[in-house]
Structures are given as structure tokens and as C-alpha cells.
mmCIF file of C-alpha atoms in Angstrom:
data_model
loop_
_atom_site.group_PDB
_atom_site.id
_atom_site.type_symbol
_atom_site.label_atom_id
_atom_site.label_comp_id
_atom_site.label_asym_id
_atom_site.label_seq_id
_atom_site.Cartn_x
_atom_site.Cartn_y
_atom_site.Cartn_z
ATOM 1 C CA MET A 1 -28.262 17.714 56.078
ATOM 2 C CA LYS A 2 -27.805 20.958 54.151
ATOM 3 C CA THR A 3 -25.416 19.185 51.767
ATOM 4 C CA SER A 4 -27.827 16.372 50.959
ATOM 5 C CA ALA A 5 -30.694 18.837 50.562
ATOM 6 C CA GLY A 6 -28.496 20.895 48.204
ATOM 7 C CA LEU A 7 -27.645 17.833 46.169
ATOM 8 C CA LEU A 8 -31.307 16.831 46.010
ATOM 9 C CA LEU A 9 -32.227 20.329 44.874
ATOM 10 C CA LEU A 10 -29.404 20.225 42.314
ATOM 11 C CA ALA A 11 -30.607 16.864 41.028
ATOM 12 C CA LEU A 12 -34.130 18.250 40.628
ATOM 13 C CA LEU A 13 -32.895 21.382 38.886
ATOM 14 C CA LEU A 14 -30.561 19.623 36.454
ATOM 15 C CA PRO A 15 -32.025 18.412 33.171
ATOM 16 C CA ALA A 16 -32.180 14.625 32.662
ATOM 17 C CA PRO A 17 -29.178 14.434 30.278
ATOM 18 C CA LEU A 18 -26.962 15.742 33.063
ATOM 19 C CA LEU A 19 -27.995 12.988 35.439
ATOM 20 C CA HIS A 20 -27.052 10.265 32.925
ATOM 21 C CA ALA A 21 -24.299 10.029 30.371
ATOM 22 C CA ALA A 22 -24.939 12.826 27.905
ATOM 23 C CA PRO A 23 -25.699 11.555 24.388
ATOM 24 C CA ALA A 24 -23.224 12.581 21.690
ATOM 25 C CA THR A 25 -25.781 14.906 20.096
ATOM 26 C CA SER A 26 -26.855 16.757 23.255
ATOM 27 C CA THR A 27 -25.976 20.387 23.596
ATOM 28 C CA ALA A 28 -25.488 22.525 26.639
ATOM 29 C CA PRO A 29 -28.731 23.544 28.317
ATOM 30 C CA ALA A 30 -29.459 27.172 27.739
ATOM 31 C CA ASP A 31 -28.161 29.195 30.642
ATOM 32 C CA LEU A 32 -28.669 26.934 33.684
ATOM 33 C CA VAL A 33 -27.952 29.815 36.021
ATOM 34 C CA GLY A 34 -30.576 32.141 34.541
ATOM 35 C CA ASN A 35 -33.419 29.577 34.247
ATOM 36 C CA LYS A 36 -34.004 28.640 37.894
ATOM 37 C CA PRO A 37 -33.992 30.575 41.101
ATOM 38 C CA ILE A 38 -30.758 29.883 42.956
ATOM 39 C CA SER A 39 -30.906 29.456 46.694
ATOM 40 C CA SER A 40 -27.191 29.525 47.507
ATOM 41 C CA VAL A 41 -23.821 30.665 46.258
ATOM 42 C CA GLU A 42 -22.616 27.075 46.231
ATOM 43 C CA GLU A 43 -25.511 26.052 43.985
ATOM 44 C CA ARG A 44 -24.762 28.937 41.637
ATOM 45 C CA ARG A 45 -21.081 27.987 41.538
ATOM 46 C CA ILE A 46 -21.955 24.372 40.700
ATOM 47 C CA LEU A 47 -24.366 25.427 37.957
ATOM 48 C CA VAL A 48 -21.813 27.799 36.445
ATOM 49 C CA SER A 49 -19.231 25.017 36.576
ATOM 50 C CA ILE A 50 -21.654 22.661 34.834
ATOM 51 C CA GLU A 51 -22.345 25.261 32.123
ATOM 52 C CA ASP A 52 -18.603 25.702 31.624
ATOM 53 C CA GLU A 53 -18.164 21.941 31.294
ATOM 54 C CA TYR A 54 -20.998 21.786 28.760
ATOM 55 C CA THR A 55 -19.325 24.535 26.763
ATOM 56 C CA LYS A 56 -15.977 22.727 26.883
ATOM 57 C CA LEU A 57 -17.631 19.438 25.884
ATOM 58 C CA ALA A 58 -19.405 21.123 22.983
ATOM 59 C CA GLU A 59 -16.109 22.637 21.803
ATOM 60 C CA LYS A 60 -14.343 19.275 22.091
ATOM 61 C CA LYS A 61 -17.183 17.545 20.253
ATOM 62 C CA ALA A 62 -16.983 20.122 17.460
ATOM 63 C CA GLU A 63 -13.208 19.619 17.267
ATOM 64 C CA ILE A 64 -13.588 15.830 17.204
ATOM 65 C CA ASP A 65 -16.288 16.060 14.523
ATOM 66 C CA SER A 66 -14.013 18.295 12.476
ATOM 67 C CA ARG A 67 -11.090 15.900 12.835
ATOM 68 C CA GLU A 68 -13.278 12.920 11.964
ATOM 69 C CA MET A 69 -14.351 14.725 8.800
ATOM 70 C CA GLN A 70 -10.713 15.489 7.964
ATOM 71 C CA LEU A 71 -9.777 11.838 8.558
ATOM 72 C CA LYS A 72 -12.615 10.618 6.352
ATOM 73 C CA THR A 73 -11.503 13.012 3.612
ATOM 74 C CA LEU A 74 -7.889 11.880 3.927
ATOM 75 C CA ALA A 75 -8.918 8.223 3.963
ATOM 76 C CA SER A 76 -10.933 8.783 0.801
ATOM 77 C CA GLU A 77 -7.971 10.482 -0.876
ATOM 78 C CA VAL A 78 -5.639 7.659 0.186
ATOM 79 C CA ASP A 79 -8.076 5.068 -1.168
ATOM 80 C CA LYS A 80 -8.259 6.907 -4.495
ATOM 81 C CA LYS A 81 -4.484 7.143 -4.720
ATOM 82 C CA LEU A 82 -4.076 3.457 -3.820
ATOM 83 C CA ALA A 83 -6.594 2.506 -6.495
ATOM 84 C CA ALA A 84 -4.743 4.657 -9.047
ATOM 85 C CA MET A 85 -1.409 3.141 -8.022
ATOM 86 C CA GLN A 86 -2.821 -0.382 -8.287
ATOM 87 C CA LYS A 87 -4.149 0.425 -11.754
ATOM 88 C CA LEU A 88 -0.726 1.731 -12.797
ATOM 89 C CA ARG A 89 0.945 -1.317 -11.276
ATOM 90 C CA ASP A 90 -1.353 -3.630 -13.215
ATOM 91 C CA GLU A 91 -0.636 -1.736 -16.437
ATOM 92 C CA LEU A 92 3.093 -1.890 -15.758
ATOM 93 C CA THR A 93 2.890 -5.626 -15.087
ATOM 94 C CA LYS A 94 1.062 -6.142 -18.379
ATOM 95 C CA LEU A 95 3.678 -4.080 -20.216
ATOM 96 C CA LEU A 96 6.523 -6.037 -18.627
ATOM 97 C CA ASP A 97 4.830 -9.330 -19.498
ATOM 98 C CA ARG A 98 4.418 -8.220 -23.105
ATOM 99 C CA LYS A 99 8.051 -7.073 -23.201
ATOM 100 C CA GLN A 100 9.289 -10.405 -21.827
ATOM 101 C CA GLU A 101 7.083 -12.297 -24.252
ATOM 102 C CA ALA A 102 8.393 -10.252 -27.182
ATOM 103 C CA GLU A 103 11.994 -10.771 -26.004
ATOM 104 C CA GLY A 104 11.350 -14.496 -25.665
ATOM 105 C CA GLU A 105 10.000 -14.644 -29.209
ATOM 106 C CA ARG A 106 12.980 -12.723 -30.553
ATOM 107 C CA ILE A 107 15.439 -14.924 -28.670
ATOM 108 C CA GLY A 108 13.621 -17.953 -30.087
ATOM 109 C CA GLU A 109 13.992 -16.582 -33.609
ATOM 110 C CA LEU A 110 17.619 -15.730 -32.945
ATOM 111 C CA SER A 111 18.183 -19.260 -31.640
ATOM 112 C CA LEU A 112 16.885 -20.678 -34.905
ATOM 113 C CA ILE A 113 19.272 -18.426 -36.828
ATOM 114 C CA TYR A 114 22.243 -19.543 -34.697
ATOM 115 C CA GLU A 115 21.152 -23.156 -35.039
ATOM 116 C CA LYS A 116 21.358 -22.922 -38.844
ATOM 117 C CA MET A 117 24.848 -21.350 -38.729
ATOM 118 C CA ALA A 118 28.042 -23.300 -38.867
ATOM 119 C CA PRO A 119 29.107 -24.156 -35.273
ATOM 120 C CA GLN A 120 32.472 -22.344 -35.698
ATOM 121 C CA LYS A 121 30.800 -19.100 -36.833
ATOM 122 C CA ALA A 122 28.085 -19.345 -34.147
ATOM 123 C CA ALA A 123 30.789 -19.869 -31.490
ATOM 124 C CA VAL A 124 32.620 -16.683 -32.563
ATOM 125 C CA LEU A 125 29.367 -14.674 -32.396
ATOM 126 C CA ILE A 126 28.231 -16.162 -29.078
ATOM 127 C CA LYS A 127 31.572 -15.357 -27.477
ATOM 128 C CA GLY A 128 30.889 -11.641 -28.057
ATOM 129 C CA LEU A 129 27.372 -11.706 -26.554
ATOM 130 C CA ASP A 130 26.195 -10.957 -23.057
ATOM 131 C CA GLN A 131 26.409 -14.152 -21.004
ATOM 132 C CA GLN A 132 22.665 -14.376 -20.229
ATOM 133 C CA LEU A 133 21.734 -13.774 -23.872
ATOM 134 C CA ALA A 134 24.230 -16.409 -24.982
ATOM 135 C CA VAL A 135 22.728 -18.894 -22.506
ATOM 136 C CA ASP A 136 19.187 -18.065 -23.668
ATOM 137 C CA ILE A 137 20.196 -18.604 -27.292
ATOM 138 C CA LEU A 138 21.919 -21.892 -26.502
ATOM 139 C CA LEU A 139 18.823 -23.040 -24.601
ATOM 140 C CA GLY A 140 16.734 -22.430 -27.709
ATOM 141 C CA ILE A 141 19.020 -24.470 -29.923
ATOM 142 C CA LYS A 142 18.889 -28.246 -30.271
ATOM 143 C CA LYS A 143 21.179 -29.801 -27.691
ATOM 144 C CA LYS A 144 23.404 -31.485 -30.247
ATOM 145 C CA THR A 145 23.984 -28.180 -32.099
ATOM 146 C CA ALA A 146 24.541 -26.326 -28.805
ATOM 147 C CA GLY A 147 27.165 -28.917 -27.879
ATOM 148 C CA LYS A 148 28.980 -28.362 -31.170
ATOM 149 C CA ILE A 149 28.947 -24.583 -30.602
ATOM 150 C CA LEU A 150 30.305 -24.981 -27.054
ATOM 151 C CA ASP A 151 32.976 -27.314 -28.456
ATOM 152 C CA ASN A 152 34.136 -24.504 -30.765
ATOM 153 C CA LEU A 153 34.408 -21.944 -27.934
ATOM 154 C CA ASP A 154 37.556 -21.450 -25.884
ATOM 155 C CA SER A 155 37.514 -23.466 -22.672
ATOM 156 C CA GLN A 156 37.056 -20.438 -20.378
ATOM 157 C CA THR A 157 33.978 -19.137 -22.240
ATOM 158 C CA ALA A 158 32.519 -22.645 -22.561
ATOM 159 C CA THR A 159 32.998 -23.161 -18.807
ATOM 160 C CA GLN A 160 31.339 -19.840 -17.954
ATOM 161 C CA LEU A 161 28.354 -20.594 -20.181
ATOM 162 C CA SER A 162 28.100 -24.104 -18.769
ATOM 163 C CA LYS A 163 28.022 -22.688 -15.226
ATOM 164 C CA ALA A 164 25.373 -20.195 -16.308
ATOM 165 C CA PHE A 165 23.260 -23.115 -17.564
ATOM 166 C CA THR A 166 23.120 -24.470 -14.017
ATOM 167 C CA GLU A 167 21.971 -21.123 -12.614
ATOM 168 C CA ILE A 168 18.801 -21.016 -14.703
ATOM 169 C CA PRO A 169 15.675 -21.303 -12.563
ATOM 170 C CA VAL A 170 13.818 -24.624 -12.553
ATOM 171 C CA GLY A 171 10.621 -22.963 -13.824
ATOM 172 C CA ASP A 172 12.313 -21.784 -17.045
ATOM 173 C CA THR A 173 10.692 -23.367 -20.084
ATOM 174 C CA THR A 174 12.841 -21.821 -22.821
ATOM 175 C CA GLY A 175 15.066 -24.885 -23.109
ATOM 176 C CA GLN A 176 14.194 -27.870 -25.288
#
């Protein structure tokens, strides 16, 4: 009977937020032990324990709030850096596209030059080029002229260039 009476007295003495789940913004009641007359040592011990828990909860809440603020700051910094990186990536993509376009135009012009050369002279020059460049040039030349140039190359070089023709991606539109 004393225990239930003590609990009833404790329930009456405790503020409402203690009886229910404490809201996130509640703070510890000011000195629970000093506000009410205490009838027993057990009641005093419970009230002191509750005050200690409130203090611990307030400290944890302050720590969590601080960490949330740090996380929000870090997330903002990460978002800014990602946006800057995306901007740089877009600029780099544009530069690479312009470079490839300029190279394509130059290879096209070079193809026209090779096309106007004598097949024997073009074959000698193509033999000394990088294989991919040679293929790109041959793709830009009329097929009949390209065939004459390949005919004037040694069989090994002509075979290598012919194999390289088959390795060109389907989406390539440089050939005629």
C-alpha cells in the first residue's frame, strides 16, 4: 500500500511532460527536489534520479542538435562541390566534343588531300601513319581511290588496315 501511495504521490508531483513522452523541445524541470516537500528518502532518490536523467537527455539533445547542424553543413558543402564538379564535367565534355569535331574536320580535309594524290604516293605516306589515323583517312576517301591506295601498299600493311576497317564502331559516320 505504501508503494502505490508513493507512486500516486510521485505521479501528482511530477510535471505532465514526465508522465508522457517528453517533447523534443522540453527542458528539465527546475530543481524537482527543491520545489516540493519530500515525504521519504525513496521519493527524494527517485526525484534526483529523474533530474539526472533530464540533465543527461538535455546533454544528448544538445549533442544531437550539434551533430545535425554539422551534418547539414557538410551536406551543403558536398552539394556545392558536386555542383561544381558537374559544371566542370559539362565544360570538359563540351571541350572534348569541340576537339573531336575539329579533329574530324581536319581528318576530312586531309582525306581530300590524300584523295587528290597519286595512289602510289598516298600509299607511301599512309604506311608511315598511325593505324587509326590511316583508317580514318581511308574512310574519308572515295572507296575506289581507297582501294587503289590499299593496292599500292605492301600486303601486311594492307591487311592490318583492312582488319582495322572491321573494328570501326557501327555508329561511325565518317565513312562514305
